[in-house]
GROMACS .gro file of C-alpha atoms in nm:
model
  449
    1UNK     CA    1  16.154  -9.095   6.931
    2UNK     CA    2  15.806  -8.967   6.829
    3UNK     CA    3  15.555  -9.202   6.715
    4UNK     CA    4  15.785  -9.494   6.747
    5UNK     CA    5  15.495  -9.704   6.914
    6UNK     CA    6  15.325  -9.736   6.618
    7UNK     CA    7  15.370 -10.043   6.472
    8UNK     CA    8  15.286 -10.135   6.079
    9UNK     CA    9  15.150 -10.468   6.099
   10UNK     CA   10  15.098 -10.712   5.778
   11UNK     CA   11  14.712 -10.593   5.777
   12UNK     CA   12  14.795 -10.239   5.755
   13UNK     CA   13  15.006 -10.350   5.458
   14UNK     CA   14  14.756 -10.531   5.306
   15UNK     CA   15  14.539 -10.257   5.310
   16UNK     CA   16  14.810 -10.057   5.166
   17UNK     CA   17  14.855 -10.274   4.837
   18UNK     CA   18  14.456 -10.285   4.836
   19UNK     CA   19  14.435  -9.927   4.835
   20UNK     CA   20  14.671  -9.891   4.561
   21UNK     CA   21  14.496 -10.135   4.340
   22UNK     CA   22  14.161  -9.948   4.420
   23UNK     CA   23  14.333  -9.621   4.312
   24UNK     CA   24  14.413  -9.757   3.993
   25UNK     CA   25  14.053  -9.898   3.879
   26UNK     CA   26  13.843  -9.648   3.691
   27UNK     CA   27  13.486  -9.703   3.734
   28UNK     CA   28  13.204  -9.533   3.540
   29UNK     CA   29  13.054  -9.346   3.898
   30UNK     CA   30  13.414  -9.176   3.905
   31UNK     CA   31  13.582  -9.323   4.170
   32UNK     CA   32  13.949  -9.226   4.257
   33UNK     CA   33  14.150  -9.342   3.974
   34UNK     CA   34  14.556  -9.324   3.903
   35UNK     CA   35  14.695  -9.076   3.673
   36UNK     CA   36  14.979  -9.157   3.417
   37UNK     CA   37  15.134  -9.018   3.111
   38UNK     CA   38  14.924  -9.274   2.880
   39UNK     CA   39  14.595  -9.071   2.914
   40UNK     CA   40  14.525  -8.856   2.603
   41UNK     CA   41  14.520  -8.467   2.697
   42UNK     CA   42  14.229  -8.320   2.834
   43UNK     CA   43  13.928  -8.228   2.600
   44UNK     CA   44  13.573  -8.132   2.606
   45UNK     CA   45  13.357  -8.363   2.362
   46UNK     CA   46  12.983  -8.233   2.316
   47UNK     CA   47  12.779  -8.247   2.603
   48UNK     CA   48  13.033  -8.442   2.846
   49UNK     CA   49  13.372  -8.303   3.000
   50UNK     CA   50  13.670  -8.584   2.892
   51UNK     CA   51  13.947  -8.613   3.170
   52UNK     CA   52  14.175  -8.856   3.236
   53UNK     CA   53  14.011  -9.133   3.033
   54UNK     CA   54  13.638  -9.048   3.168
   55UNK     CA   55  13.378  -8.879   3.032
   56UNK     CA   56  13.165  -8.634   3.285
   57UNK     CA   57  12.821  -8.552   3.166
   58UNK     CA   58  12.785  -8.170   3.124
   59UNK     CA   59  12.494  -7.994   3.402
   60UNK     CA   60  12.412  -7.622   3.542
   61UNK     CA   61  12.714  -7.683   3.784
   62UNK     CA   62  12.980  -7.779   3.491
   63UNK     CA   63  13.251  -7.460   3.523
   64UNK     CA   64  13.594  -7.630   3.459
   65UNK     CA   65  13.809  -7.428   3.147
   66UNK     CA   66  14.009  -7.613   2.902
   67UNK     CA   67  14.291  -7.393   3.038
   68UNK     CA   68  14.243  -7.532   3.387
   69UNK     CA   69  14.225  -7.908   3.230
   70UNK     CA   70  14.514  -7.847   3.041
   71UNK     CA   71  14.668  -7.849   3.399
   72UNK     CA   72  14.534  -8.199   3.510
   73UNK     CA   73  14.824  -8.508   3.483
   74UNK     CA   74  15.082  -8.283   3.454
   75UNK     CA   75  15.182  -8.392   3.789
   76UNK     CA   76  15.491  -8.111   3.858
   77UNK     CA   77  15.540  -8.282   4.203
   78UNK     CA   78  15.598  -8.606   4.085
   79UNK     CA   79  15.875  -8.472   3.772
   80UNK     CA   80  16.229  -8.549   3.918
   81UNK     CA   81  16.412  -8.203   3.986
   82UNK     CA   82  16.117  -7.983   3.983
   83UNK     CA   83  16.120  -7.742   4.308
   84UNK     CA   84  15.766  -7.849   4.386
   85UNK     CA   85  15.907  -8.248   4.350
   86UNK     CA   86  16.246  -8.163   4.612
   87UNK     CA   87  16.023  -7.994   4.846
   88UNK     CA   88  15.789  -8.339   4.814
   89UNK     CA   89  16.088  -8.524   4.869
   90UNK     CA   90  16.251  -8.348   5.166
   91UNK     CA   91  15.936  -8.402   5.353
   92UNK     CA   92  15.855  -8.757   5.274
   93UNK     CA   93  16.246  -8.834   5.365
   94UNK     CA   94  16.207  -8.699   5.676
   95UNK     CA   95  15.906  -8.866   5.749
   96UNK     CA   96  16.078  -9.187   5.639
   97UNK     CA   97  16.403  -9.133   5.869
   98UNK     CA   98  16.194  -9.009   6.149
   99UNK     CA   99  15.895  -9.222   6.204
  100UNK     CA  100  16.003  -9.594   6.220
  101UNK     CA  101  15.852  -9.892   6.339
  102UNK     CA  102  16.038 -10.158   6.556
  103UNK     CA  103  16.167 -10.343   6.235
  104UNK     CA  104  16.263 -10.043   6.103
  105UNK     CA  105  16.005  -9.962   5.837
  106UNK     CA  106  15.842  -9.654   5.802
  107UNK     CA  107  15.536  -9.592   5.979
  108UNK     CA  108  15.399  -9.324   5.725
  109UNK     CA  109  15.265  -9.424   5.399
  110UNK     CA  110  15.334  -9.205   5.090
  111UNK     CA  111  15.045  -9.151   4.847
  112UNK     CA  112  15.137  -8.952   4.558
  113UNK     CA  113  14.914  -9.007   4.249
  114UNK     CA  114  14.560  -9.033   4.338
  115UNK     CA  115  14.335  -8.856   4.032
  116UNK     CA  116  14.262  -8.490   4.127
  117UNK     CA  117  13.912  -8.592   4.061
  118UNK     CA  118  13.672  -8.631   4.334
  119UNK     CA  119  13.303  -8.641   4.427
  120UNK     CA  120  13.149  -8.351   4.623
  121UNK     CA  121  13.110  -8.604   4.915
  122UNK     CA  122  13.473  -8.677   4.909
  123UNK     CA  123  13.563  -8.349   4.939
  124UNK     CA  124  13.280  -8.158   5.141
  125UNK     CA  125  13.050  -8.421   5.327
  126UNK     CA  126  13.283  -8.644   5.457
  127UNK     CA  127  13.503  -8.336   5.598
  128UNK     CA  128  13.186  -8.243   5.756
  129UNK     CA  129  13.196  -7.908   5.587
  130UNK     CA  130  12.819  -7.766   5.590
  131UNK     CA  131  12.590  -7.751   5.273
  132UNK     CA  132  12.538  -7.368   5.294
  133UNK     CA  133  12.923  -7.335   5.381
  134UNK     CA  134  13.090  -7.100   5.132
  135UNK     CA  135  13.411  -7.315   5.056
  136UNK     CA  136  13.129  -7.504   4.821
  137UNK     CA  137  13.040  -7.240   4.586
  138UNK     CA  138  13.047  -7.244   4.263
  139UNK     CA  139  13.258  -6.939   4.226
  140UNK     CA  140  13.501  -7.091   4.437
  141UNK     CA  141  13.537  -7.418   4.291
  142UNK     CA  142  13.620  -7.615   3.950
  143UNK     CA  143  13.324  -7.840   3.876
  144UNK     CA  144  13.301  -8.102   3.661
  145UNK     CA  145  12.912  -8.130   3.699
  146UNK     CA  146  12.741  -8.137   4.062
  147UNK     CA  147  12.843  -8.471   4.175
  148UNK     CA  148  13.233  -8.450   4.078
  149UNK     CA  149  13.492  -8.192   4.083
  150UNK     CA  150  13.863  -8.101   4.086
  151UNK     CA  151  13.967  -8.144   4.435
  152UNK     CA  152  13.990  -7.823   4.629
  153UNK     CA  153  14.224  -7.972   4.898
  154UNK     CA  154  14.340  -8.302   4.940
  155UNK     CA  155  14.186  -8.350   5.240
  156UNK     CA  156  13.936  -8.567   5.010
  157UNK     CA  157  14.143  -8.826   5.024
  158UNK     CA  158  14.153  -8.849   5.393
  159UNK     CA  159  13.870  -9.054   5.474
  160UNK     CA  160  13.885  -9.313   5.180
  161UNK     CA  161  14.282  -9.397   5.358
  162UNK     CA  162  14.173  -9.386   5.705
  163UNK     CA  163  13.893  -9.638   5.592
  164UNK     CA  164  14.139  -9.881   5.415
  165UNK     CA  165  14.251  -9.943   5.767
  166UNK     CA  166  14.583  -9.634   5.749
  167UNK     CA  167  14.708  -9.492   6.064
  168UNK     CA  168  14.951  -9.304   5.937
  169UNK     CA  169  15.000  -9.135   5.598
  170UNK     CA  170  15.066  -8.853   5.348
  171UNK     CA  171  14.882  -8.748   5.074
  172UNK     CA  172  15.038  -8.516   4.820
  173UNK     CA  173  14.836  -8.359   4.498
  174UNK     CA  174  14.780  -8.047   4.258
  175UNK     CA  175  14.454  -7.890   4.392
  176UNK     CA  176  14.232  -7.662   4.214
  177UNK     CA  177  14.052  -7.336   4.339
  178UNK     CA  178  13.948  -7.055   4.176
  179UNK     CA  179  14.070  -6.719   4.297
  180UNK     CA  180  14.252  -6.366   4.277
  181UNK     CA  181  14.509  -6.319   4.019
  182UNK     CA  182  14.824  -6.209   4.130
  183UNK     CA  183  15.185  -6.340   4.180
  184UNK     CA  184  15.131  -6.555   4.479
  185UNK     CA  185  14.753  -6.703   4.383
  186UNK     CA  186  14.730  -6.986   4.076
  187UNK     CA  187  14.373  -7.177   4.078
  188UNK     CA  188  14.601  -7.510   4.045
  189UNK     CA  189  14.857  -7.558   4.298
  190UNK     CA  190  14.993  -7.847   4.492
  191UNK     CA  191  14.928  -7.938   4.901
  192UNK     CA  192  15.043  -8.216   5.115
  193UNK     CA  193  14.828  -8.404   5.377
  194UNK     CA  194  14.936  -8.563   5.708
  195UNK     CA  195  14.725  -8.814   5.914
  196UNK     CA  196  14.804  -8.997   6.243
  197UNK     CA  197  14.568  -9.196   6.411
  198UNK     CA  198  14.626  -9.308   6.785
  199UNK     CA  199  14.491  -9.581   6.973
  200UNK     CA  200  14.466  -9.570   7.376
  201UNK     CA  201  14.795  -9.792   7.381
  202UNK     CA  202  15.008  -9.609   7.122
  203UNK     CA  203  14.907  -9.223   7.243
  204UNK     CA  204  14.984  -9.319   7.660
  205UNK     CA  205  15.221  -9.587   7.592
  206UNK     CA  206  15.476  -9.358   7.731
  207UNK     CA  207  15.282  -9.210   8.050
  208UNK     CA  208  15.334  -9.338   8.387
  209UNK     CA  209  14.985  -9.389   8.447
  210UNK     CA  210  14.855  -9.497   8.153
  211UNK     CA  211  14.608  -9.749   8.306
  212UNK     CA  212  14.391  -9.462   8.399
  213UNK     CA  213  14.440  -9.290   8.090
  214UNK     CA  214  14.121  -9.277   7.849
  215UNK     CA  215  14.062  -9.160   7.513
  216UNK     CA  216  13.703  -9.087   7.529
  217UNK     CA  217  13.449  -8.925   7.726
  218UNK     CA  218  13.081  -8.817   7.722
  219UNK     CA  219  13.135  -8.471   7.803
  220UNK     CA  220  13.097  -8.120   7.658
  221UNK     CA  221  13.262  -7.942   7.337
  222UNK     CA  222  13.505  -7.614   7.455
  223UNK     CA  223  13.727  -7.421   7.305
  224UNK     CA  224  14.005  -7.696   7.407
  225UNK     CA  225  13.875  -8.023   7.290
  226UNK     CA  226  13.563  -8.211   7.125
  227UNK     CA  227  13.285  -8.359   7.338
  228UNK     CA  228  13.374  -8.712   7.320
  229UNK     CA  229  13.735  -8.650   7.383
  230UNK     CA  230  13.879  -8.624   7.710
  231UNK     CA  231  14.155  -8.355   7.797
  232UNK     CA  232  14.440  -8.535   7.878
  233UNK     CA  233  14.409  -8.747   7.525
  234UNK     CA  234  14.339  -8.375   7.356
  235UNK     CA  235  14.676  -8.248   7.498
  236UNK     CA  236  14.883  -8.524   7.433
  237UNK     CA  237  14.760  -8.565   7.074
  238UNK     CA  238  14.822  -8.153   7.022
  239UNK     CA  239  15.196  -8.215   7.190
  240UNK     CA  240  15.231  -8.485   6.923
  241UNK     CA  241  15.135  -8.272   6.658
  242UNK     CA  242  15.288  -7.930   6.735
  243UNK     CA  243  15.614  -8.148   6.796
  244UNK     CA  244  15.612  -8.350   6.488
  245UNK     CA  245  15.530  -8.002   6.249
  246UNK     CA  246  15.830  -7.826   6.436
  247UNK     CA  247  16.057  -8.049   6.331
  248UNK     CA  248  15.974  -8.069   5.949
  249UNK     CA  249  15.984  -7.705   5.951
  250UNK     CA  250  16.317  -7.705   6.122
  251UNK     CA  251  16.484  -7.977   5.866
  252UNK     CA  252  16.311  -7.743   5.567
  253UNK     CA  253  16.429  -7.429   5.718
  254UNK     CA  254  16.739  -7.551   5.967
  255UNK     CA  255  16.710  -7.508   6.346
  256UNK     CA  256  16.682  -7.183   6.549
  257UNK     CA  257  16.376  -7.081   6.295
  258UNK     CA  258  16.113  -6.867   6.524
  259UNK     CA  259  15.772  -7.039   6.521
  260UNK     CA  260  15.435  -6.932   6.686
  261UNK     CA  261  15.081  -7.130   6.680
  262UNK     CA  262  14.764  -6.915   6.588
  263UNK     CA  263  14.402  -7.035   6.705
  264UNK     CA  264  14.160  -7.042   6.390
  265UNK     CA  265  13.891  -7.298   6.270
  266UNK     CA  266  13.832  -7.560   6.048
  267UNK     CA  267  13.547  -7.742   6.001
  268UNK     CA  268  13.689  -8.084   6.019
  269UNK     CA  269  13.961  -8.057   6.305
  270UNK     CA  270  13.902  -7.931   6.677
  271UNK     CA  271  14.101  -7.729   6.838
  272UNK     CA  272  14.273  -7.643   6.506
  273UNK     CA  273  14.550  -7.405   6.449
  274UNK     CA  274  14.784  -7.193   6.208
  275UNK     CA  275  15.173  -7.260   6.234
  276UNK     CA  276  15.324  -6.943   6.125
  277UNK     CA  277  15.713  -6.923   6.090
  278UNK     CA  278  15.951  -6.582   6.171
  279UNK     CA  279  16.060  -6.536   5.769
  280UNK     CA  280  16.309  -6.250   5.696
  281UNK     CA  281  16.187  -6.031   5.993
  282UNK     CA  282  15.793  -6.104   5.910
  283UNK     CA  283  15.542  -6.367   6.030
  284UNK     CA  284  15.421  -6.566   5.779
  285UNK     CA  285  15.178  -6.871   5.763
  286UNK     CA  286  15.311  -7.175   5.637
  287UNK     CA  287  15.006  -7.497   5.731
  288UNK     CA  288  14.697  -7.549   5.912
  289UNK     CA  289  14.633  -7.846   6.110
  290UNK     CA  290  14.431  -7.971   6.433
  291UNK     CA  291  14.304  -8.256   6.586
  292UNK     CA  292  14.046  -8.453   6.386
  293UNK     CA  293  13.665  -8.418   6.456
  294UNK     CA  294  13.605  -8.746   6.593
  295UNK     CA  295  13.265  -8.812   6.347
  296UNK     CA  296  13.501  -8.822   6.067
  297UNK     CA  297  13.732  -9.045   6.238
  298UNK     CA  298  13.448  -9.327   6.360
  299UNK     CA  299  13.251  -9.255   6.008
  300UNK     CA  300  13.593  -9.373   5.857
  301UNK     CA  301  13.557  -9.731   6.065
  302UNK     CA  302  13.878  -9.609   6.319
  303UNK     CA  303  13.594  -9.555   6.643
  304UNK     CA  304  13.852  -9.619   6.902
  305UNK     CA  305  14.115  -9.374   6.767
  306UNK     CA  306  14.193  -9.040   6.822
  307UNK     CA  307  14.426  -8.820   6.570
  308UNK     CA  308  14.562  -8.521   6.391
  309UNK     CA  309  14.584  -8.381   6.039
  310UNK     CA  310  14.731  -8.104   5.881
  311UNK     CA  311  14.757  -7.981   5.550
  312UNK     CA  312  15.019  -7.719   5.372
  313UNK     CA  313  15.123  -7.585   5.032
  314UNK     CA  314  15.436  -7.672   4.820
  315UNK     CA  315  15.420  -7.379   4.649
  316UNK     CA  316  15.430  -7.173   4.981
  317UNK     CA  317  15.726  -7.370   5.107
  318UNK     CA  318  15.933  -7.379   4.737
  319UNK     CA  319  15.915  -7.024   4.708
  320UNK     CA  320  16.017  -6.919   5.076
  321UNK     CA  321  16.279  -7.165   5.091
  322UNK     CA  322  16.430  -7.073   4.737
  323UNK     CA  323  16.310  -6.700   4.698
  324UNK     CA  324  16.085  -6.799   4.365
  325UNK     CA  325  15.932  -6.441   4.333
  326UNK     CA  326  15.660  -6.547   4.121
  327UNK     CA  327  15.393  -6.861   4.153
  328UNK     CA  328  15.330  -6.880   3.748
  329UNK     CA  329  15.732  -6.997   3.720
  330UNK     CA  330  15.651  -7.363   3.875
  331UNK     CA  331  15.474  -7.449   3.558
  332UNK     CA  332  15.735  -7.266   3.366
  333UNK     CA  333  15.934  -7.532   3.087
  334UNK     CA  334  16.236  -7.282   3.068
  335UNK     CA  335  16.553  -7.463   3.097
  336UNK     CA  336  16.683  -7.117   3.281
  337UNK     CA  337  16.457  -7.197   3.583
  338UNK     CA  338  16.478  -7.540   3.580
  339UNK     CA  339  16.818  -7.643   3.560
  340UNK     CA  340  16.839  -7.424   3.869
  341UNK     CA  341  16.690  -7.753   4.076
  342UNK     CA  342  16.900  -8.038   3.894
  343UNK     CA  343  17.096  -8.100   4.290
  344UNK     CA  344  17.297  -8.400   4.383
  345UNK     CA  345  17.149  -8.401   4.700
  346UNK     CA  346  16.767  -8.284   4.762
  347UNK     CA  347  16.922  -8.108   5.086
  348UNK     CA  348  17.128  -7.885   4.904
  349UNK     CA  349  17.047  -7.504   4.928
  350UNK     CA  350  16.926  -7.380   4.628
  351UNK     CA  351  16.898  -6.984   4.639
  352UNK     CA  352  16.677  -6.895   4.287
  353UNK     CA  353  16.863  -6.661   4.034
  354UNK     CA  354  16.618  -6.447   3.873
  355UNK     CA  355  16.514  -6.486   3.551
  356UNK     CA  356  16.570  -6.117   3.298
  357UNK     CA  357  16.258  -5.945   3.382
  358UNK     CA  358  16.099  -5.845   3.076
  359UNK     CA  359  15.853  -5.500   3.095
  360UNK     CA  360  15.509  -5.551   3.196
  361UNK     CA  361  15.203  -5.350   3.019
  362UNK     CA  362  14.923  -5.259   3.203
  363UNK     CA  363  14.552  -5.202   3.062
  364UNK     CA  364  14.230  -5.103   3.240
  365UNK     CA  365  13.893  -5.232   3.189
  366UNK     CA  366  13.557  -5.103   3.309
  367UNK     CA  367  13.216  -5.230   3.307
  368UNK     CA  368  12.855  -5.206   3.467
  369UNK     CA  369  12.806  -5.502   3.690
  370UNK     CA  370  12.456  -5.695   3.605
  371UNK     CA  371  12.162  -5.666   3.850
  372UNK     CA  372  12.244  -6.007   3.978
  373UNK     CA  373  12.485  -6.328   3.943
  374UNK     CA  374  12.797  -6.123   3.892
  375UNK     CA  375  13.141  -6.261   4.076
  376UNK     CA  376  13.474  -6.166   4.073
  377UNK     CA  377  13.574  -6.499   4.045
  378UNK     CA  378  13.390  -6.560   3.735
  379UNK     CA  379  13.590  -6.245   3.582
  380UNK     CA  380  13.925  -6.355   3.711
  381UNK     CA  381  13.843  -6.746   3.543
  382UNK     CA  382  13.753  -6.543   3.222
  383UNK     CA  383  14.080  -6.325   3.236
  384UNK     CA  384  14.300  -6.663   3.313
  385UNK     CA  385  14.131  -6.842   3.011
  386UNK     CA  386  14.207  -6.582   2.790
  387UNK     CA  387  14.554  -6.389   2.908
  388UNK     CA  388  14.622  -6.736   3.025
  389UNK     CA  389  14.980  -6.692   3.212
  390UNK     CA  390  15.071  -6.356   3.014
  391UNK     CA  391  14.831  -6.230   3.314
  392UNK     CA  392  15.070  -6.181   3.625
  393UNK     CA  393  14.791  -5.948   3.839
  394UNK     CA  394  14.423  -5.873   3.834
  395UNK     CA  395  14.329  -5.562   4.085
  396UNK     CA  396  14.011  -5.400   4.146
  397UNK     CA  397  14.135  -5.031   4.137
  398UNK     CA  398  13.781  -4.822   4.144
  399UNK     CA  399  13.442  -4.914   4.223
  400UNK     CA  400  13.140  -4.658   4.193
  401UNK     CA  401  12.802  -4.680   4.220
  402UNK     CA  402  12.580  -4.415   3.997
  403UNK     CA  403  12.317  -4.159   4.223
  404UNK     CA  404  12.053  -4.185   3.998
  405UNK     CA  405  12.100  -4.559   3.800
  406UNK     CA  406  12.202  -4.733   4.115
  407UNK     CA  407  12.444  -4.941   3.891
  408UNK     CA  408  12.754  -5.047   4.013
  409UNK     CA  409  13.059  -4.978   3.796
  410UNK     CA  410  13.412  -5.150   3.831
  411UNK     CA  411  13.777  -5.089   3.700
  412UNK     CA  412  14.060  -5.388   3.685
  413UNK     CA  413  14.416  -5.308   3.639
  414UNK     CA  414  14.550  -5.595   3.416
  415UNK     CA  415  14.901  -5.645   3.450
  416UNK     CA  416  15.089  -5.834   3.152
  417UNK     CA  417  15.405  -6.016   3.178
  418UNK     CA  418  15.548  -6.236   2.950
  419UNK     CA  419  15.843  -6.483   3.156
  420UNK     CA  420  16.059  -6.530   2.846
  421UNK     CA  421  16.024  -6.215   2.609
  422UNK     CA  422  15.889  -5.881   2.581
  423UNK     CA  423  15.538  -5.831   2.482
  424UNK     CA  424  15.430  -5.552   2.223
  425UNK     CA  425  15.115  -5.316   2.298
  426UNK     CA  426  14.993  -5.431   1.982
  427UNK     CA  427  14.973  -5.737   2.092
  428UNK     CA  428  14.829  -5.699   2.426
  429UNK     CA  429  14.582  -5.454   2.274
  430UNK     CA  430  14.452  -5.773   2.074
  431UNK     CA  431  14.441  -5.951   2.374
  432UNK     CA  432  14.266  -5.717   2.602
  433UNK     CA  433  13.995  -5.672   2.336
  434UNK     CA  434  13.933  -5.995   2.361
  435UNK     CA  435  13.902  -5.977   2.730
  436UNK     CA  436  13.615  -5.650   2.711
  437UNK     CA  437  13.422  -5.876   2.419
  438UNK     CA  438  13.396  -6.215   2.675
  439UNK     CA  439  13.297  -5.988   2.985
  440UNK     CA  440  13.018  -5.873   2.793
  441UNK     CA  441  12.887  -6.212   2.622
  442UNK     CA  442  12.920  -6.419   2.909
  443UNK     CA  443  12.946  -6.260   3.219
  444UNK     CA  444  12.649  -6.033   3.141
  445UNK     CA  445  12.814  -5.683   3.212
  446UNK     CA  446  12.810  -5.333   3.048
  447UNK     CA  447  13.110  -5.245   2.899
  448UNK     CA  448  13.279  -4.864   2.961
  449UNK     CA  449  13.547  -4.896   2.713
   0.00000   0.00000   0.00000
């Protein structure tokens, strides 16, 4: 069985215990902390952001909003019978049963309660993301200050977990990104990260000529491998990675599902791939993965090992598996939604029954952009902060450049819809007016209302 050559010895178990203890301690420097329901609600206090029992001084990078802070600590993936919990438990159950050591113990450790507050070093630097990479922009992330942020991906925990001595683990949690507004995008969502490291012995244990096989060489970087990896090592790691993920997807969706692999680029893996599945006649991307950059593995202290990593979105899988049409529903407390997932067996097939769909209301907003400093994600974030989950979608429907003044005008269409009742035009007009006024005051636009 794949990965059965891994052996969880007592040292690795002690590492996991120390790691859990380490993550449960808070420090004034913002190290990782365990989230528990005992913490008070997140609030802003004067010149600091208070979050999960710690204070973070504000600076020119601070852009996290109270609306986003209210999501932190909800831990939907740990709420029993929530659809995200079901997906997490199904994946966890699969890895626990499929990959076991010689004494029957699971080879993969699972961490689903790591703090979403990380340092910029954890989120970017340790993953080799360049200083000028677009993913670092304030417009794409939620910063508490220049040094701390809400994690943009669960990959932020890779280095710490490897550095603790773990060779195989899953990390699950809520992540935060500023993004467009529609039924499939939300600023807070959930990811699962998987990592598996191999020594020379564990990778080549079943190879006939294993004594002549090696992980590393002083070579050249090509499209197929890194400069320090031998081609035979990379190809075997790639094979095991794709086999592991193919088994996972078959476990979730059933046998016979058509899968294809697409070459892609990530700063922290090479070679890198995206998995697409053919679902209801269409190809859909479900996860990204690849062979880990050896520089990351080495810096974490695992110099004699090579590994793979993958990342997947829980909402994406749940929307496909259960037929959930709108990502906002995951944050709903409506019993008509939640009770559909209270099943006796986590692997039980579920087909979501849509709630009564209330009519939408649509309002447009037009304004001239300032000469510099405007970001669409700033506008989307402002709309979310004011409209909350009443906003179903925001679309740029027109842009125009004045031939004389050279000013640029944007027109956005905002679709409002309540998940549980009918909205009145009067209440939406009040909300929309607030958005117009705030856009002028906070973004420096010139209204064309």
